[in-house]
Amino acid sequence: MDLLLNPNTNATPETESGTKPAFNTEFADDVKAGFAGSPKTLSSKYFYDGAGSKLFQQIMELPEYYPTRTEFSILKKQKAEIINFFNPSDFFHLVELGSGDGLKTKILLRQLLQAKARFEYIPVDISGDAINQLQSALSSELPDLKTVGFTGDYFKALHWLKRNKPGRKVVLFLGSNIGNFEDNGDLKFLQEIRKYLSPQDKILVGFDLQKDPRVIRQAYDDASGVTAAFNLNLLKRMNRELGANFEPEQFEHFTDYDPIAGVVKSYLVSKRNQTVTFSYLNHTVSFKAWEPIHTENSHKYSVDMIKELGRKSGFETEQLFTDEQHYFADVLFRVV
Ligand SMILES: C[S@@+](CC[C@H](N)C(=O)[O-])C[C@H]1O[C@@H](n2cnc3c(N)ncnc32)[C@H](O)[C@@H]1O
Protein backbone atom coordinates (compact mmCIF):
# COMPACT_ATOMS: atom_id res chain seq x y z
CA MET A 1 0.00 0.00 0.00
CA ASP A 2 1.37 3.42 -0.99
CA LEU A 3 1.00 6.28 1.43
CA LEU A 4 1.13 9.89 0.42
CA LEU A 5 0.56 12.38 3.13
CA ASN A 6 0.30 16.03 2.35
CA PRO A 7 0.00 17.61 5.80
CA ASN A 8 -1.10 21.20 6.10
CA THR A 9 1.93 23.35 5.49
CA ASN A 10 0.39 26.76 6.07
CA ALA A 11 0.90 26.87 9.82
CA THR A 12 2.56 29.96 11.27
CA PRO A 13 5.97 29.41 12.85
CA GLU A 14 6.22 29.75 16.58
CA THR A 15 6.83 33.34 17.74
CA GLU A 16 10.27 34.32 18.98
CA SER A 17 9.09 34.39 22.60
CA GLY A 18 7.55 30.94 22.07
CA THR A 19 4.31 32.07 23.73
CA LYS A 20 2.00 31.53 20.72
CA PRO A 21 1.90 27.99 19.40
CA ALA A 22 1.81 27.49 15.63
CA PHE A 23 -1.68 27.71 14.20
CA ASN A 24 -3.41 27.14 10.88
CA THR A 25 -3.51 30.55 9.20
CA GLU A 26 -6.30 29.54 6.79
CA PHE A 27 -8.51 28.59 9.74
CA ALA A 28 -7.60 31.85 11.51
CA ASP A 29 -8.39 33.96 8.41
CA ASP A 30 -11.71 32.17 7.83
CA VAL A 31 -12.72 32.65 11.47
CA LYS A 32 -11.86 36.37 11.38
CA ALA A 33 -13.68 36.93 8.08
CA GLY A 34 -16.71 34.82 9.07
CA PHE A 35 -17.14 36.64 12.39
CA ALA A 36 -16.71 40.07 10.78
CA GLY A 37 -19.84 39.56 8.65
CA SER A 38 -23.52 39.68 9.51
CA PRO A 39 -24.81 37.10 10.13
CA LYS A 40 -21.68 35.55 11.60
CA THR A 41 -20.67 32.33 9.83
CA LEU A 42 -18.13 29.53 10.11
CA SER A 43 -17.58 26.96 7.35
CA SER A 44 -18.77 23.43 8.11
CA LYS A 45 -15.42 22.13 6.84
CA TYR A 46 -14.00 23.03 10.28
CA PHE A 47 -16.22 20.47 12.06
CA TYR A 48 -13.76 17.68 11.34
CA ASP A 49 -10.76 17.94 13.64
CA GLY A 50 -9.90 14.74 15.56
CA ALA A 51 -12.69 15.24 18.13
CA GLY A 52 -15.19 16.31 15.43
CA SER A 53 -14.44 13.27 13.25
CA LYS A 54 -15.05 10.99 16.28
CA LEU A 55 -18.33 12.75 17.06
CA PHE A 56 -19.42 12.39 13.43
CA GLN A 57 -18.81 8.63 13.70
CA GLN A 58 -21.21 8.62 16.68
CA ILE A 59 -23.77 10.66 14.70
CA MET A 60 -23.71 8.05 11.93
CA GLU A 61 -24.86 5.45 14.47
CA LEU A 62 -27.75 7.48 15.90
CA PRO A 63 -31.26 6.10 15.35
CA GLU A 64 -32.40 9.54 14.09
CA TYR A 65 -29.56 9.89 11.55
CA TYR A 66 -31.03 7.99 8.59
CA PRO A 67 -28.60 9.18 5.80
CA THR A 68 -25.68 6.88 6.66
CA ARG A 69 -27.63 3.65 7.16
CA THR A 70 -29.78 4.37 4.09
CA GLU A 71 -26.82 5.04 1.81
CA PHE A 72 -25.10 1.99 3.34
CA SER A 73 -28.09 -0.17 2.37
CA ILE A 74 -28.19 1.25 -1.19
CA LEU A 75 -24.51 0.48 -1.72
CA LYS A 76 -24.78 -2.95 -0.09
CA LYS A 77 -27.76 -4.07 -2.17
CA GLN A 78 -26.68 -2.57 -5.48
CA LYS A 79 -22.87 -2.81 -5.27
CA ALA A 80 -22.49 -5.23 -8.20
CA GLU A 81 -24.60 -3.08 -10.49
CA ILE A 82 -22.87 0.12 -9.35
CA ILE A 83 -19.32 -1.08 -9.98
CA ASN A 84 -20.27 -2.35 -13.44
CA PHE A 85 -20.90 1.25 -14.43
CA PHE A 86 -17.27 2.03 -13.48
CA ASN A 87 -15.94 -0.17 -16.39
CA PRO A 88 -13.81 -2.03 -13.82
CA SER A 89 -11.62 -3.97 -16.25
CA ASP A 90 -10.20 -0.73 -17.66
CA PHE A 91 -7.66 0.91 -15.24
CA PHE A 92 -9.01 3.93 -13.31
CA HIS A 93 -8.27 6.15 -10.32
CA LEU A 94 -11.07 5.86 -7.76
CA VAL A 95 -10.97 9.30 -6.13
CA GLU A 96 -13.09 9.89 -3.05
CA LEU A 97 -13.69 13.50 -2.00
CA GLY A 98 -14.31 13.86 1.76
CA SER A 99 -13.74 10.16 2.46
CA GLY A 100 -14.10 10.36 6.28
CA ASP A 101 -13.78 6.86 7.74
CA GLY A 102 -14.71 5.21 4.41
CA LEU A 103 -17.30 3.05 6.15
CA LYS A 104 -19.61 2.86 3.11
CA THR A 105 -16.84 3.06 0.52
CA LYS A 106 -15.40 -0.21 1.82
CA ILE A 107 -18.50 -1.95 0.40
CA LEU A 108 -17.54 -0.79 -3.11
CA LEU A 109 -13.81 -1.39 -2.54
CA ARG A 110 -14.44 -5.02 -1.51
CA GLN A 111 -16.71 -5.54 -4.51
CA LEU A 112 -14.12 -4.04 -6.88
CA LEU A 113 -11.35 -6.23 -5.46
CA GLN A 114 -13.58 -9.30 -5.74
CA ALA A 115 -14.30 -8.41 -9.38
CA LYS A 116 -10.52 -8.07 -9.97
CA ALA A 117 -11.00 -4.46 -11.05
CA ARG A 118 -7.90 -2.54 -12.16
CA PHE A 119 -7.83 0.59 -10.01
CA GLU A 120 -6.15 2.56 -7.25
CA TYR A 121 -8.05 4.27 -4.44
CA ILE A 122 -7.31 7.94 -3.67
CA PRO A 123 -9.18 9.11 -0.56
CA VAL A 124 -9.10 12.89 -0.06
CA ASP A 125 -9.98 14.57 3.21
CA ILE A 126 -9.23 17.88 4.85
CA SER A 127 -8.80 15.98 8.13
CA GLY A 128 -5.35 14.42 8.44
CA ASP A 129 -6.69 12.25 11.30
CA ALA A 130 -9.41 10.85 9.03
CA ILE A 131 -6.92 10.01 6.25
CA ASN A 132 -4.40 8.44 8.65
CA GLN A 133 -7.04 6.28 10.31
CA LEU A 134 -8.57 5.22 7.00
CA GLN A 135 -5.19 4.27 5.53
CA SER A 136 -4.23 2.24 8.54
CA ALA A 137 -7.64 0.49 8.58
CA LEU A 138 -7.39 -0.30 4.85
CA SER A 139 -3.86 -1.65 5.10
CA SER A 140 -5.04 -4.31 7.56
CA GLU A 141 -8.60 -4.92 6.23
CA LEU A 142 -7.85 -4.80 2.48
CA PRO A 143 -4.10 -5.46 2.10
CA ASP A 144 -4.37 -5.95 -1.68
CA LEU A 145 -5.75 -2.47 -2.21
CA LYS A 146 -3.46 0.22 -3.63
CA THR A 147 -4.23 3.40 -1.67
CA VAL A 148 -2.78 6.90 -2.12
CA GLY A 149 -4.24 9.16 0.57
CA PHE A 150 -4.35 12.93 0.16
CA THR A 151 -4.82 15.32 3.09
CA GLY A 152 -6.18 18.66 1.94
CA ASP A 153 -9.02 20.60 0.45
CA TYR A 154 -11.06 19.11 -2.43
CA PHE A 155 -9.63 21.50 -5.00
CA LYS A 156 -6.03 21.21 -3.83
CA ALA A 157 -6.49 17.48 -4.35
CA LEU A 158 -8.09 17.84 -7.79
CA HIS A 159 -5.31 20.16 -8.88
CA TRP A 160 -2.71 17.64 -7.70
CA LEU A 161 -4.60 14.80 -9.39
CA LYS A 162 -4.82 16.63 -12.68
CA ARG A 163 -1.04 16.98 -12.79
CA ASN A 164 -0.07 13.64 -11.24
CA LYS A 165 -2.83 11.16 -12.12
CA PRO A 166 -3.89 11.95 -15.69
CA GLY A 167 -5.66 8.60 -16.30
CA ARG A 168 -9.37 7.80 -16.24
CA LYS A 169 -11.16 8.75 -13.02
CA VAL A 170 -14.25 7.68 -11.14
CA VAL A 171 -14.98 10.23 -8.41
CA LEU A 172 -17.01 9.40 -5.30
CA PHE A 173 -18.70 12.18 -3.36
CA LEU A 174 -20.81 10.24 -0.86
CA GLY A 175 -22.68 11.01 2.34
CA SER A 176 -24.66 14.02 1.00
CA ASN A 177 -21.63 16.34 1.38
CA ILE A 178 -22.95 17.98 -1.81
CA GLY A 179 -25.77 19.44 0.32
CA ASN A 180 -23.40 21.32 2.64
CA PHE A 181 -22.64 24.25 0.34
CA GLU A 182 -24.20 27.72 0.33
CA ASP A 183 -27.10 28.27 -2.09
CA ASN A 184 -25.87 27.43 -5.62
CA GLY A 185 -22.56 26.23 -4.15
CA ASP A 186 -23.48 22.69 -5.25
CA LEU A 187 -23.69 23.85 -8.87
CA LYS A 188 -20.42 25.80 -8.66
CA PHE A 189 -18.73 22.80 -7.03
CA LEU A 190 -19.87 20.30 -9.69
CA GLN A 191 -18.98 22.75 -12.49
CA GLU A 192 -15.52 23.13 -10.96
CA ILE A 193 -15.07 19.36 -10.66
CA ARG A 194 -16.21 18.97 -14.28
CA LYS A 195 -13.16 21.06 -15.33
CA TYR A 196 -10.85 18.42 -13.86
CA LEU A 197 -12.60 15.51 -15.59
CA SER A 198 -12.34 14.07 -19.10
CA PRO A 199 -15.10 12.67 -21.30
CA GLN A 200 -14.71 9.06 -20.13
CA ASP A 201 -14.78 9.99 -16.39
CA LYS A 202 -17.72 9.54 -14.02
CA ILE A 203 -18.84 10.79 -10.63
CA LEU A 204 -21.10 9.07 -8.09
CA VAL A 205 -22.76 11.62 -5.80
CA GLY A 206 -24.83 10.93 -2.66
CA PHE A 207 -27.94 13.15 -2.37
CA ASP A 208 -30.29 13.29 0.60
CA LEU A 209 -33.83 13.38 -0.83
CA GLN A 210 -36.76 15.57 0.29
CA LYS A 211 -39.07 13.68 2.65
CA ASP A 212 -41.25 14.13 5.77
CA PRO A 213 -39.81 17.36 7.27
CA ARG A 214 -40.03 15.90 10.80
CA VAL A 215 -37.77 12.98 9.85
CA ILE A 216 -35.22 15.44 8.47
CA ARG A 217 -35.38 17.80 11.46
CA GLN A 218 -34.84 14.99 13.98
CA ALA A 219 -31.74 13.77 12.11
CA TYR A 220 -30.02 17.08 12.92
CA ASP A 221 -31.28 17.44 16.49
CA ASP A 222 -31.01 14.00 18.09
CA ALA A 223 -32.42 13.32 21.54
CA SER A 224 -29.06 12.27 23.02
CA GLY A 225 -27.34 15.55 22.08
CA VAL A 226 -24.49 14.15 19.97
CA THR A 227 -25.21 16.56 17.09
CA ALA A 228 -25.23 19.44 19.57
CA ALA A 229 -21.81 18.30 20.87
CA PHE A 230 -20.55 18.06 17.26
CA ASN A 231 -21.65 21.66 16.54
CA LEU A 232 -20.31 22.99 19.88
CA ASN A 233 -16.96 21.28 19.21
CA LEU A 234 -16.28 24.14 16.76
CA LEU A 235 -15.97 26.46 19.78
CA LYS A 236 -13.67 24.02 21.56
CA ARG A 237 -11.58 23.72 18.39
CA MET A 238 -11.12 27.52 18.26
CA ASN A 239 -10.11 27.40 21.94
CA ARG A 240 -7.56 24.64 21.26
CA GLU A 241 -6.15 25.87 17.95
CA LEU A 242 -6.52 29.66 18.05
CA GLY A 243 -6.23 30.32 21.80
CA ALA A 244 -9.86 31.49 22.05
CA ASN A 245 -11.74 31.55 25.37
CA PHE A 246 -15.24 30.47 24.29
CA GLU A 247 -17.39 29.07 27.09
CA PRO A 248 -19.37 26.41 25.17
CA GLU A 249 -22.12 26.35 27.83
CA GLN A 250 -22.85 29.99 26.90
CA PHE A 251 -23.88 28.88 23.40
CA GLU A 252 -26.74 26.68 22.23
CA HIS A 253 -27.03 24.31 19.28
CA PHE A 254 -30.09 25.24 17.19
CA THR A 255 -31.23 23.69 13.93
CA ASP A 256 -34.36 23.74 11.76
CA TYR A 257 -35.56 22.43 8.39
CA ASP A 258 -37.26 24.77 5.92
CA PRO A 259 -39.30 22.54 3.58
CA ILE A 260 -39.81 25.35 1.04
CA ALA A 261 -36.11 26.08 0.62
CA GLY A 262 -35.32 22.37 1.20
CA VAL A 263 -32.50 23.11 3.62
CA VAL A 264 -31.56 22.37 7.23
CA LYS A 265 -29.65 25.29 8.75
CA SER A 266 -27.59 24.79 11.91
CA TYR A 267 -26.47 27.50 14.26
CA LEU A 268 -24.60 28.14 17.48
CA VAL A 269 -26.58 30.81 19.35
CA SER A 270 -24.97 33.06 21.95
CA LYS A 271 -27.05 32.93 25.15
CA ARG A 272 -25.86 36.34 26.38
CA ASN A 273 -23.82 39.40 25.45
CA GLN A 274 -20.22 38.23 25.51
CA THR A 275 -16.77 39.02 24.14
CA VAL A 276 -14.35 36.28 23.14
CA THR A 277 -10.60 36.79 22.89
CA PHE A 278 -8.43 34.87 20.41
CA SER A 279 -5.11 35.13 22.23
CA TYR A 280 -2.98 33.73 19.36
CA LEU A 281 -4.49 36.24 16.92
CA ASN A 282 -4.60 39.39 19.10
CA HIS A 283 -8.26 39.53 18.13
CA THR A 284 -11.61 39.85 19.93
CA VAL A 285 -15.15 39.17 18.75
CA SER A 286 -18.35 40.32 20.48
CA PHE A 287 -21.63 38.42 20.41
CA LYS A 288 -25.02 39.89 21.29
CA ALA A 289 -27.53 37.89 23.34
CA TRP A 290 -29.27 35.37 20.99
CA GLU A 291 -27.03 36.23 18.07
CA PRO A 292 -26.53 33.15 15.85
CA ILE A 293 -23.37 31.85 14.16
CA HIS A 294 -24.46 29.98 11.03
CA THR A 295 -22.40 26.78 10.97
CA GLU A 296 -24.01 24.43 8.42
CA ASN A 297 -26.42 24.06 5.50
CA SER A 298 -27.77 20.63 4.58
CA HIS A 299 -29.73 20.86 1.34
CA LYS A 300 -32.32 18.21 0.45
CA TYR A 301 -33.11 17.39 -3.19
CA SER A 302 -35.87 16.10 -5.46
CA VAL A 303 -34.96 13.81 -8.39
CA ASP A 304 -35.80 16.62 -10.83
CA MET A 305 -33.46 19.00 -8.98
CA ILE A 306 -30.65 16.41 -9.15
CA LYS A 307 -31.00 15.85 -12.90
CA GLU A 308 -31.13 19.59 -13.54
CA LEU A 309 -28.07 20.17 -11.34
CA GLY A 310 -26.15 17.50 -13.27
CA ARG A 311 -27.20 18.93 -16.65
CA LYS A 312 -26.20 22.49 -15.71
CA SER A 313 -22.80 21.22 -14.49
CA GLY A 314 -21.92 19.42 -17.73
CA PHE A 315 -22.99 15.91 -16.68
CA GLU A 316 -25.68 13.49 -17.78
CA THR A 317 -27.49 11.32 -15.22
CA GLU A 318 -26.48 7.77 -16.13
CA GLN A 319 -28.19 5.91 -13.27
CA LEU A 320 -29.92 6.73 -10.00
CA PHE A 321 -29.67 4.20 -7.16
CA THR A 322 -32.17 4.66 -4.34
CA ASP A 323 -33.75 2.81 -1.38
CA GLU A 324 -37.30 1.51 -0.88
CA GLN A 325 -38.40 4.60 1.05
CA HIS A 326 -36.79 7.01 -1.42
CA TYR A 327 -34.90 8.66 1.43
CA PHE A 328 -31.52 8.89 -0.32
CA ALA A 329 -30.04 8.56 -3.81
CA ASP A 330 -26.57 7.76 -5.10
CA VAL A 331 -26.49 9.25 -8.57
CA LEU A 332 -23.99 8.33 -11.24
CA PHE A 333 -23.21 11.20 -13.60
CA ARG A 334 -21.15 10.78 -16.74
CA VAL A 335 -19.28 13.63 -18.37
CA VAL A 336 -21.10 14.92 -21.47
C1 LIG B 1 -20.10 14.33 6.43
S1 LIG B 1 -18.51 13.62 6.41
C2 LIG B 1 -18.83 12.33 5.23
C3 LIG B 1 -17.79 11.29 5.20
C4 LIG B 1 -18.04 10.18 4.16
N1 LIG B 1 -18.00 10.70 2.79
C5 LIG B 1 -19.36 9.51 4.42
O1 LIG B 1 -20.20 9.52 3.52
O2 LIG B 1 -19.54 8.95 5.50
C6 LIG B 1 -17.64 14.82 5.49
C7 LIG B 1 -16.15 14.55 5.30
O3 LIG B 1 -15.67 15.50 4.33
C8 LIG B 1 -14.48 16.13 4.80
N2 LIG B 1 -14.47 17.50 4.26
C9 LIG B 1 -15.34 18.50 4.56
N3 LIG B 1 -15.04 19.60 3.84
C10 LIG B 1 -13.94 19.28 3.09
C11 LIG B 1 -13.15 20.00 2.13
N4 LIG B 1 -13.43 21.27 1.80
N5 LIG B 1 -12.12 19.37 1.53
C12 LIG B 1 -11.83 18.07 1.85
N6 LIG B 1 -12.54 17.34 2.76
C13 LIG B 1 -13.58 17.93 3.36
C14 LIG B 1 -14.59 16.07 6.32
O4 LIG B 1 -13.33 16.13 6.96
C15 LIG B 1 -15.33 14.75 6.56
O5 LIG B 1 -14.46 13.67 6.77
JSON list of N, CA and C in Angstrom, two decimals, residues 47-61 101 127 129-130 133 226 230 233:
[
{"chain": "A", "resi": 47, "resn": "PHE", "atom": "N", "xyz": [-15.68, 21.43, 11.08]},
{"chain": "A", "resi": 47, "resn": "PHE", "atom": "CA", "xyz": [-16.22, 20.47, 12.06]},
{"chain": "A", "resi": 47, "resn": "PHE", "atom": "C", "xyz": [-15.24, 19.34, 12.34]},
{"chain": "A", "resi": 48, "resn": "TYR", "atom": "N", "xyz": [-14.43, 18.99, 11.31]},
{"chain": "A", "resi": 48, "resn": "TYR", "atom": "CA", "xyz": [-13.76, 17.68, 11.34]},
{"chain": "A", "resi": 48, "resn": "TYR", "atom": "C", "xyz": [-12.32, 17.73, 11.82]},
{"chain": "A", "resi": 49, "resn": "ASP", "atom": "N", "xyz": [-12.08, 18.21, 13.05]},
{"chain": "A", "resi": 49, "resn": "ASP", "atom": "CA", "xyz": [-10.76, 17.94, 13.64]},
{"chain": "A", "resi": 49, "resn": "ASP", "atom": "C", "xyz": [-10.86, 16.53, 14.25]},
{"chain": "A", "resi": 50, "resn": "GLY", "atom": "N", "xyz": [-9.86, 16.11, 15.01]},
{"chain": "A", "resi": 50, "resn": "GLY", "atom": "CA", "xyz": [-9.90, 14.74, 15.56]},
{"chain": "A", "resi": 50, "resn": "GLY", "atom": "C", "xyz": [-11.17, 14.48, 16.36]},
{"chain": "A", "resi": 51, "resn": "ALA", "atom": "N", "xyz": [-11.50, 15.43, 17.28]},
{"chain": "A", "resi": 51, "resn": "ALA", "atom": "CA", "xyz": [-12.69, 15.24, 18.13]},
{"chain": "A", "resi": 51, "resn": "ALA", "atom": "C", "xyz": [-13.96, 15.27, 17.28]},
{"chain": "A", "resi": 52, "resn": "GLY", "atom": "N", "xyz": [-14.00, 16.19, 16.28]},
{"chain": "A", "resi": 52, "resn": "GLY", "atom": "CA", "xyz": [-15.19, 16.31, 15.43]},
{"chain": "A", "resi": 52, "resn": "GLY", "atom": "C", "xyz": [-15.40, 15.06, 14.59]},
{"chain": "A", "resi": 53, "resn": "SER", "atom": "N", "xyz": [-14.31, 14.49, 14.07]},
{"chain": "A", "resi": 53, "resn": "SER", "atom": "CA", "xyz": [-14.44, 13.27, 13.25]},
{"chain": "A", "resi": 53, "resn": "SER", "atom": "C", "xyz": [-14.99, 12.12, 14.11]},
{"chain": "A", "resi": 54, "resn": "LYS", "atom": "N", "xyz": [-14.54, 12.05, 15.38]},
{"chain": "A", "resi": 54, "resn": "LYS", "atom": "CA", "xyz": [-15.05, 10.99, 16.28]},
{"chain": "A", "resi": 54, "resn": "LYS", "atom": "C", "xyz": [-16.53, 11.21, 16.56]},
{"chain": "A", "resi": 55, "resn": "LEU", "atom": "N", "xyz": [-16.91, 12.47, 16.79]},
{"chain": "A", "resi": 55, "resn": "LEU", "atom": "CA", "xyz": [-18.33, 12.75, 17.06]},
{"chain": "A", "resi": 55, "resn": "LEU", "atom": "C", "xyz": [-19.18, 12.42, 15.83]},
{"chain": "A", "resi": 56, "resn": "PHE", "atom": "N", "xyz": [-18.64, 12.70, 14.63]},
{"chain": "A", "resi": 56, "resn": "PHE", "atom": "CA", "xyz": [-19.42, 12.39, 13.43]},
{"chain": "A", "resi": 56, "resn": "PHE", "atom": "C", "xyz": [-19.63, 10.87, 13.30]},
{"chain": "A", "resi": 57, "resn": "GLN", "atom": "N", "xyz": [-18.62, 10.09, 13.73]},
{"chain": "A", "resi": 57, "resn": "GLN", "atom": "CA", "xyz": [-18.81, 8.63, 13.70]},
{"chain": "A", "resi": 57, "resn": "GLN", "atom": "C", "xyz": [-19.96, 8.22, 14.62]},
{"chain": "A", "resi": 58, "resn": "GLN", "atom": "N", "xyz": [-20.08, 8.92, 15.77]},
{"chain": "A", "resi": 58, "resn": "GLN", "atom": "CA", "xyz": [-21.21, 8.62, 16.68]},
{"chain": "A", "resi": 58, "resn": "GLN", "atom": "C", "xyz": [-22.54, 9.05, 16.06]},
{"chain": "A", "resi": 59, "resn": "ILE", "atom": "N", "xyz": [-22.53, 10.19, 15.36]},
{"chain": "A", "resi": 59, "resn": "ILE", "atom": "CA", "xyz": [-23.77, 10.66, 14.70]},
{"chain": "A", "resi": 59, "resn": "ILE", "atom": "C", "xyz": [-24.26, 9.60, 13.73]},
{"chain": "A", "resi": 60, "resn": "MET", "atom": "N", "xyz": [-23.32, 9.02, 12.97]},
{"chain": "A", "resi": 60, "resn": "MET", "atom": "CA", "xyz": [-23.71, 8.05, 11.93]},
{"chain": "A", "resi": 60, "resn": "MET", "atom": "C", "xyz": [-24.42, 6.84, 12.53]},
{"chain": "A", "resi": 61, "resn": "GLU", "atom": "N", "xyz": [-24.21, 6.61, 13.84]},
{"chain": "A", "resi": 61, "resn": "GLU", "atom": "CA", "xyz": [-24.86, 5.45, 14.47]},
{"chain": "A", "resi": 61, "resn": "GLU", "atom": "C", "xyz": [-26.16, 5.80, 15.18]},
{"chain": "A", "resi": 101, "resn": "ASP", "atom": "N", "xyz": [-14.31, 8.18, 7.33]},
{"chain": "A", "resi": 101, "resn": "ASP", "atom": "CA", "xyz": [-13.78, 6.86, 7.74]},
{"chain": "A", "resi": 101, "resn": "ASP", "atom": "C", "xyz": [-14.00, 5.79, 6.67]},
{"chain": "A", "resi": 127, "resn": "SER", "atom": "N", "xyz": [-9.23, 16.42, 6.80]},
{"chain": "A", "resi": 127, "resn": "SER", "atom": "CA", "xyz": [-8.80, 15.98, 8.13]},
{"chain": "A", "resi": 127, "resn": "SER", "atom": "C", "xyz": [-7.68, 14.94, 8.00]},
{"chain": "A", "resi": 129, "resn": "ASP", "atom": "N", "xyz": [-6.34, 13.39, 10.42]},
{"chain": "A", "resi": 129, "resn": "ASP", "atom": "CA", "xyz": [-6.69, 12.25, 11.30]},
{"chain": "A", "resi": 129, "resn": "ASP", "atom": "C", "xyz": [-7.52, 11.24, 10.53]},
{"chain": "A", "resi": 130, "resn": "ALA", "atom": "N", "xyz": [-8.51, 11.75, 9.77]},
{"chain": "A", "resi": 130, "resn": "ALA", "atom": "CA", "xyz": [-9.41, 10.85, 9.03]},
{"chain": "A", "resi": 130, "resn": "ALA", "atom": "C", "xyz": [-8.61, 10.04, 8.01]},
{"chain": "A", "resi": 133, "resn": "GLN", "atom": "N", "xyz": [-6.29, 7.43, 9.77]},
{"chain": "A", "resi": 133, "resn": "GLN", "atom": "CA", "xyz": [-7.04, 6.28, 10.31]},
{"chain": "A", "resi": 133, "resn": "GLN", "atom": "C", "xyz": [-7.56, 5.38, 9.20]},
{"chain": "A", "resi": 226, "resn": "VAL", "atom": "N", "xyz": [-25.80, 14.33, 20.62]},
{"chain": "A", "resi": 226, "resn": "VAL", "atom": "CA", "xyz": [-24.49, 14.15, 19.97]},
{"chain": "A", "resi": 226, "resn": "VAL", "atom": "C", "xyz": [-24.29, 15.22, 18.88]},
{"chain": "A", "resi": 230, "resn": "PHE", "atom": "N", "xyz": [-21.32, 17.94, 18.52]},
{"chain": "A", "resi": 230, "resn": "PHE", "atom": "CA", "xyz": [-20.55, 18.06, 17.26]},
{"chain": "A", "resi": 230, "resn": "PHE", "atom": "C", "xyz": [-20.48, 19.54, 16.85]},
{"chain": "A", "resi": 233, "resn": "ASN", "atom": "N", "xyz": [-18.39, 21.58, 19.28]},
{"chain": "A", "resi": 233, "resn": "ASN", "atom": "CA", "xyz": [-16.96, 21.28, 19.21]},
{"chain": "A", "resi": 233, "resn": "ASN", "atom": "C", "xyz": [-16.20, 22.34, 18.40]}
]
